Coordinates of C-alpha atoms in Angstrom, one line a residue:
Chain B
M1 CA -0.2 0.4 -0.1
K2 CA 2.9 2.3 1.1
A3 CA 4.9 2.1 -2.2
P4 CA 2.5 3.9 -4.6
V5 CA 2.2 6.6 -2.0
I6 CA 5.8 6.9 -1.7
V7 CA 6.0 7.1 -6.0
A8 CA 3.0 9.7 -6.1
A9 CA 5.3 11.7 -3.6
C10 CA 8.6 11.1 -5.4
A11 CA 6.6 12.4 -8.5
G12 CA 5.4 15.5 -6.8
L13 CA 8.7 16.5 -5.5
A14 CA 10.2 15.9 -8.6
A15 CA 7.9 18.1 -10.6
L16 CA 7.9 20.8 -7.8
A17 CA 11.8 20.8 -8.2
L18 CA 11.7 21.1 -11.6
A19 CA 9.3 23.6 -11.7
G20 CA 11.5 25.5 -8.9
R21 CA 15.1 25.3 -10.7
P22 CA 16.7 28.2 -12.8
A23 CA 16.1 27.2 -15.8
A24 CA 16.0 29.1 -19.0
V25 CA 12.5 30.5 -18.5
G26 CA 10.9 33.8 -19.6
A27 CA 8.4 35.9 -18.4
Q28 CA 6.0 34.3 -20.9
G29 CA 7.0 30.7 -20.5
A30 CA 10.2 28.1 -20.9
A31 CA 12.6 28.8 -24.0
S32 CA 12.1 26.0 -26.3
P33 CA 14.6 23.3 -26.3
E34 CA 16.1 24.1 -29.9
L35 CA 16.8 28.1 -28.2
T36 CA 18.3 26.5 -24.9
T37 CA 20.3 24.0 -27.1
Q38 CA 21.7 26.3 -29.7
C39 CA 22.1 29.9 -27.5
A40 CA 22.2 28.9 -23.9
S41 CA 25.8 28.0 -23.8
C42 CA 26.6 32.0 -24.4
H43 CA 23.4 33.8 -23.7
A44 CA 21.4 34.2 -20.7
L45 CA 18.0 33.2 -21.6
A46 CA 16.5 33.5 -18.1
K47 CA 17.2 37.0 -15.7
P48 CA 20.4 35.9 -14.2
T49 CA 20.4 35.5 -10.1
D50 CA 24.1 36.0 -10.0
A51 CA 24.5 39.6 -11.3
T52 CA 27.9 40.3 -10.5
L53 CA 30.7 42.1 -12.4
D54 CA 32.8 38.8 -12.1
R55 CA 29.6 36.9 -14.0
L56 CA 29.8 40.1 -16.3
W57 CA 33.3 39.7 -17.3
S58 CA 33.2 35.7 -17.9
R59 CA 29.9 35.8 -20.2
K60 CA 30.3 35.0 -23.9
G61 CA 27.4 36.7 -25.5
P62 CA 25.3 39.2 -24.3
D63 CA 22.1 38.5 -22.4
L64 CA 19.0 37.4 -24.3
W65 CA 16.4 37.3 -21.2
Y66 CA 14.7 40.2 -22.9
A67 CA 15.2 39.4 -26.5
G68 CA 11.3 39.4 -27.4
D69 CA 11.4 43.4 -25.9
K70 CA 14.7 44.2 -28.2
F71 CA 14.3 42.8 -31.6
N72 CA 12.7 42.9 -34.5
R73 CA 11.5 39.7 -36.1
D74 CA 12.5 40.6 -39.6
W75 CA 16.2 41.6 -38.5
L76 CA 16.6 38.7 -36.2
V77 CA 15.8 36.0 -38.8
A78 CA 18.2 37.9 -41.2
W79 CA 20.6 38.4 -39.0
L80 CA 20.8 34.9 -37.7
Q81 CA 21.6 33.5 -40.9
N82 CA 24.3 36.1 -42.0
P83 CA 25.5 38.0 -38.7
T84 CA 27.6 41.0 -38.8
T85 CA 29.5 42.5 -35.8
I86 CA 27.0 44.6 -33.9
R87 CA 29.7 45.4 -31.2
P88 CA 33.0 46.9 -32.7
G89 CA 34.8 46.0 -29.5
G90 CA 33.4 42.2 -29.2
V91 CA 30.9 41.1 -26.7
L92 CA 33.1 42.6 -23.7
W93 CA 35.2 45.5 -25.1
F94 CA 37.9 45.3 -22.1
K95 CA 38.8 42.0 -23.4
H96 CA 40.1 42.8 -26.9
A97 CA 41.1 46.9 -25.9
K98 CA 45.1 46.9 -26.5
P99 CA 47.3 50.0 -25.6
G100 CA 48.1 52.5 -28.5
D101 CA 49.0 55.6 -29.7
P102 CA 47.6 58.0 -30.5
R103 CA 44.6 56.2 -28.7
D104 CA 44.1 52.3 -27.9
T105 CA 42.6 50.0 -30.5
I106 CA 40.6 47.1 -30.6
D107 CA 42.1 43.5 -31.5
T108 CA 39.6 42.9 -34.0
A109 CA 41.1 39.4 -35.2
A110 CA 40.0 38.7 -31.6
V111 CA 36.1 40.0 -31.6
E112 CA 34.1 36.8 -31.3
K113 CA 32.1 35.6 -34.7
H114 CA 28.6 34.5 -34.2
P115 CA 27.3 31.0 -35.8
K116 CA 25.1 30.9 -39.0
V117 CA 21.9 28.9 -39.1
D118 CA 19.8 28.0 -42.0
A119 CA 16.4 30.0 -42.8
A120 CA 14.1 27.8 -41.3
T121 CA 16.3 27.5 -38.1
A122 CA 16.5 31.1 -37.7
G123 CA 12.7 31.3 -38.0
R124 CA 12.2 29.2 -35.5
L125 CA 15.0 30.2 -33.2
A126 CA 13.6 34.4 -33.6
D127 CA 10.1 33.1 -32.7
A128 CA 11.6 31.5 -29.3
L129 CA 13.5 34.4 -28.5
L130 CA 10.4 36.8 -29.3
Q131 CA 9.1 34.9 -26.3
L132 CA 11.3 36.1 -23.8
K133 CA 10.1 39.2 -22.4
S134 CA 11.4 41.2 -19.1
G135 CA 8.1 43.0 -18.0
L136 CA 10.5 46.1 -18.1
V137 CA 9.4 47.9 -21.3
T138 CA 6.4 49.5 -21.8
D139 CA 4.3 49.0 -25.0
G140 CA 3.7 52.7 -26.2
A141 CA 6.2 54.5 -24.2
Y142 CA 7.9 55.8 -27.7
N143 CA 5.7 58.3 -28.9
P144 CA 6.4 58.9 -32.7
A145 CA 4.8 62.1 -32.7
S146 CA 7.6 63.9 -30.4
A147 CA 10.1 62.6 -32.8
N148 CA 12.7 65.4 -33.9
M149 CA 15.2 63.9 -36.2
T150 CA 17.3 67.3 -35.9
M151 CA 17.2 67.4 -32.4
G152 CA 17.7 63.6 -31.9
K153 CA 20.5 63.9 -34.1
L154 CA 22.2 66.8 -31.7
A155 CA 21.4 65.4 -28.9
F156 CA 23.0 61.9 -29.8
S157 CA 26.1 63.7 -31.4
K158 CA 26.8 66.8 -29.0
L159 CA 24.6 67.4 -26.3
R160 CA 24.3 63.9 -24.5
G161 CA 27.6 62.4 -25.7
C162 CA 26.0 59.2 -27.1
V163 CA 28.1 59.1 -30.1
A164 CA 31.5 58.6 -27.5
C165 CA 30.5 54.8 -27.3
H166 CA 28.0 54.1 -30.0
Q167 CA 28.5 54.7 -34.2
D168 CA 25.2 56.2 -35.9
Q169 CA 27.1 56.2 -39.1
A170 CA 29.6 53.3 -39.9
G171 CA 33.0 54.1 -38.8
Q172 CA 31.9 57.0 -37.0
G173 CA 31.8 57.0 -32.9
G174 CA 33.0 55.1 -30.3
L175 CA 33.8 51.5 -30.3
S176 CA 32.8 50.0 -26.6
G177 CA 28.9 50.2 -27.3
P178 CA 26.8 48.5 -29.9
E179 CA 26.5 50.0 -33.2
L180 CA 23.3 51.7 -33.7
Y181 CA 23.5 52.5 -37.4
D182 CA 21.2 49.7 -38.3
A183 CA 19.0 50.2 -35.1
G184 CA 16.2 50.9 -36.8
R185 CA 15.9 47.8 -38.3
R186 CA 17.0 45.9 -35.4
L187 CA 15.7 47.7 -32.0
R188 CA 11.9 48.1 -30.9
A189 CA 11.1 51.4 -29.9
D190 CA 9.7 50.9 -26.5
Y191 CA 13.1 48.9 -26.0
V192 CA 15.3 51.6 -26.8
I193 CA 13.6 54.2 -24.5
A194 CA 13.3 51.7 -21.5
Y195 CA 17.0 50.5 -22.0
T196 CA 18.3 54.3 -22.5
K197 CA 16.5 55.2 -19.2
N198 CA 18.0 52.8 -17.2
P199 CA 20.4 50.5 -18.8
Q200 CA 20.9 48.7 -15.0
Q201 CA 17.7 47.7 -15.0
F202 CA 18.4 45.2 -17.6
D203 CA 22.3 44.7 -16.9
P204 CA 23.0 45.8 -13.6
H205 CA 27.0 45.8 -14.5
V206 CA 26.9 46.9 -18.0
W207 CA 29.3 49.7 -18.7
M208 CA 27.0 52.2 -20.3
P209 CA 26.6 55.0 -17.6
T210 CA 22.8 55.9 -16.5
P211 CA 22.3 58.7 -18.6
T212 CA 20.4 61.7 -16.6
L213 CA 17.9 62.4 -19.4
S214 CA 14.4 64.2 -19.3
E215 CA 11.3 62.7 -20.9
P216 CA 11.5 64.8 -23.9
D217 CA 15.3 64.1 -24.5
L218 CA 14.6 60.3 -24.0
Q219 CA 11.8 60.7 -26.8
R220 CA 14.2 62.6 -29.3
L221 CA 16.9 60.1 -28.9
T222 CA 14.6 57.4 -29.2
G223 CA 13.1 58.7 -32.4
Y224 CA 16.5 59.4 -34.1
I225 CA 17.7 55.9 -33.1
V226 CA 15.0 54.0 -34.3
S227 CA 15.3 56.2 -37.7
L228 CA 18.8 54.5 -38.4
G229 CA 19.2 52.1 -40.9
K230 CA 16.0 52.0 -42.0
E231 CA 16.5 54.4 -45.4
D232 CA 18.8 51.3 -46.9
K233 CA 16.1 49.0 -47.0
Chain L
M1 CA 73.9 32.1 -29.7
L2 CA 75.5 35.3 -27.4
R3 CA 73.6 37.7 -29.5
Y4 CA 70.3 35.9 -29.5
G5 CA 70.6 35.6 -25.7
L6 CA 71.6 39.0 -25.1
A7 CA 68.1 39.9 -27.7
G8 CA 65.9 37.7 -25.5
L9 CA 66.9 39.3 -22.4
G10 CA 66.1 42.8 -23.8
L11 CA 63.0 41.6 -24.6
V12 CA 62.4 40.4 -21.2
A13 CA 63.7 43.8 -20.0
F14 CA 61.4 45.7 -22.4
G15 CA 58.3 44.0 -21.2
A16 CA 59.1 44.0 -17.7
A17 CA 59.5 47.6 -18.1
I18 CA 56.1 48.0 -19.8
A19 CA 54.3 45.9 -17.2
L20 CA 56.1 47.9 -14.2
H21 CA 54.9 51.1 -16.3
Q22 CA 51.2 50.2 -16.5
P23 CA 49.3 50.8 -12.9
T24 CA 47.0 48.3 -14.0
A25 CA 45.1 45.6 -11.6
A26 CA 48.6 44.1 -11.5
G27 CA 50.3 46.8 -10.4
A28 CA 48.0 47.3 -7.7
A29 CA 48.0 43.3 -6.4
E30 CA 49.8 44.1 -3.4
N31 CA 46.7 46.1 -1.9
P32 CA 43.3 44.5 -2.7
K33 CA 41.4 47.3 -2.6
L34 CA 43.2 49.4 -5.0
Q35 CA 43.0 45.5 -7.1
A36 CA 39.5 45.7 -7.0
T37 CA 39.1 49.4 -7.9
A38 CA 41.6 49.1 -10.8
H39 CA 39.1 46.4 -12.2
L40 CA 36.3 48.5 -11.9
Y41 CA 38.4 51.6 -14.0
D42 CA 39.0 48.7 -16.5
T43 CA 35.4 48.1 -16.9
Y44 CA 33.8 51.5 -16.8
C45 CA 36.7 54.0 -17.1
A46 CA 39.3 52.6 -19.6
Q47 CA 36.9 52.7 -22.5
C48 CA 37.9 56.4 -22.7
H49 CA 40.5 57.0 -20.4
G50 CA 42.7 54.0 -21.7
V51 CA 43.9 50.9 -20.8
Q52 CA 47.2 52.6 -19.5
R53 CA 45.1 55.4 -17.7
N54 CA 46.6 57.9 -20.1
G55 CA 43.5 59.6 -21.5
K56 CA 43.6 57.3 -24.8
G57 CA 41.0 54.9 -24.6
I58 CA 39.2 53.4 -27.7
N59 CA 36.3 55.4 -27.5
T60 CA 38.5 58.5 -27.9
V61 CA 38.2 58.7 -31.9
G62 CA 35.0 60.5 -31.6
L63 CA 35.2 62.6 -28.7
S64 CA 35.3 66.5 -29.4
V65 CA 36.8 67.0 -25.9
Q66 CA 39.6 64.5 -25.0
P67 CA 39.5 62.6 -21.5
R68 CA 41.7 63.4 -18.5
D69 CA 45.1 61.6 -18.3
H70 CA 45.0 60.2 -15.1
S71 CA 48.8 59.7 -15.2
D72 CA 49.7 62.9 -15.5
T73 CA 51.2 63.7 -11.9
V74 CA 50.9 67.7 -12.1
A75 CA 47.6 68.1 -13.8
M76 CA 45.9 65.5 -11.5
S77 CA 47.8 66.9 -8.5
S78 CA 45.9 70.1 -9.3
L79 CA 42.5 68.7 -8.9
P80 CA 40.8 68.7 -5.5
R81 CA 39.7 65.3 -4.1
A82 CA 36.3 66.6 -4.1
Q83 CA 36.0 67.6 -7.5
I84 CA 36.9 64.0 -8.5
V85 CA 34.6 62.6 -6.4
K86 CA 31.5 65.1 -7.9
A87 CA 32.9 64.9 -11.2
I88 CA 32.7 61.1 -10.9
T89 CA 29.2 61.0 -9.2
E90 CA 27.4 63.5 -11.2
G91 CA 29.4 64.1 -14.3
G92 CA 31.7 66.4 -15.8
A93 CA 29.1 69.4 -16.5
S94 CA 28.6 69.6 -12.3
V95 CA 32.4 70.7 -11.9
N96 CA 32.3 72.7 -15.3
K97 CA 34.0 70.0 -17.4
S98 CA 32.8 68.7 -20.5
A99 CA 29.1 66.9 -20.4
L100 CA 30.7 63.9 -22.2
M101 CA 32.1 62.6 -19.0
P102 CA 29.0 61.1 -17.7
S103 CA 27.4 60.5 -14.0
W104 CA 28.5 57.0 -12.5
A105 CA 26.1 57.2 -9.4
G106 CA 23.8 54.6 -10.9
V107 CA 26.7 52.2 -11.5
L108 CA 29.2 53.0 -8.7
S109 CA 28.4 53.2 -4.6
P110 CA 29.3 56.1 -2.8
A111 CA 32.0 54.1 -1.4
Q112 CA 33.3 52.9 -4.7
I113 CA 33.7 56.2 -6.0
E114 CA 35.7 57.3 -2.7
D115 CA 38.1 54.3 -3.6
M116 CA 38.5 55.4 -7.1
A117 CA 39.4 58.7 -5.9
D118 CA 42.2 57.0 -3.7
Y119 CA 43.1 54.7 -6.7
L120 CA 43.8 58.0 -9.0
A121 CA 45.6 59.2 -6.7
Y122 CA 47.9 56.1 -6.7
V123 CA 47.7 56.1 -10.7
C124 CA 48.9 59.8 -10.7
K125 CA 51.6 59.2 -8.1
C126 CA 49.8 62.1 -6.9
E127 CA 50.7 61.5 -3.0
Q128 CA 54.2 60.9 -3.9
A129 CA 54.4 64.2 -5.6
K130 CA 53.3 66.0 -2.8

């Protein structure tokens, strides 16, 4: 009589243990097995519980636990089939910087290359990635009516200094941040505004400072950033 | 053979001279707090202020105002500590310097910023110069 009870109890405990483990789980559900197999060795697919500076230094790829907030599907599907370098300094710029004169340089040969996948796999991975949401991004936070390209560009290039770390044209701008010259195809506007407002909400030890920007500034910058790269379509 | 030996010794000496010249994490190894702060510097500051702390970071390519050279003993000695702490905490504009220097208060704690001021005094050899 006791055996079935013990088996049932064990099964219950196992189910609880599985439910509670820190697996690759997004806010909207579990990451697909294919996503876990293909991506989890380099990317965090669930919010890390050990967000430390040491973890930042040891990670192999950017976190993707908020990929569903961040990426446009069309860009993601195309990029997975033909990956280009998004971060001129590599995943972690400080691992590739070399002392130099007149300035330090990036050892570009050491910058990581992302593996390619075929079209069908890219589609499935993109769909699975778009399920991963942080809960930190508000739909409609960016108001397109507030866009002002002239002021946005001025803020990006001069007043707020974004260009110090990010390129808004290929080859023009800093190297430690991701390039933004195709941000309009790559990134969702509501994510851009949320991340720019407080990068540490997404990535607690990231080397992007917390900009102290007013709401109109955030709107103008976002309008400019999401316009970049769209003209090439 | 002797020539190769001498050349080898020369290379080793040159390498050692470079290693000793850089006040990086390795140079601060004798002091755990300096070492931890050097690690923070490598993560956040070196992108503009340079891996050798000389103001020649990878991002200076796009900067209209060049970052401060933290290895410059004379220039760094002229800065009051309170001004350094304020610049790191609130950004360059708060001390009438370039707005390209952002506020790091959202990334570094007040204690880490005080440690950074100590570390900068170590990097510029300002204490020894007094």
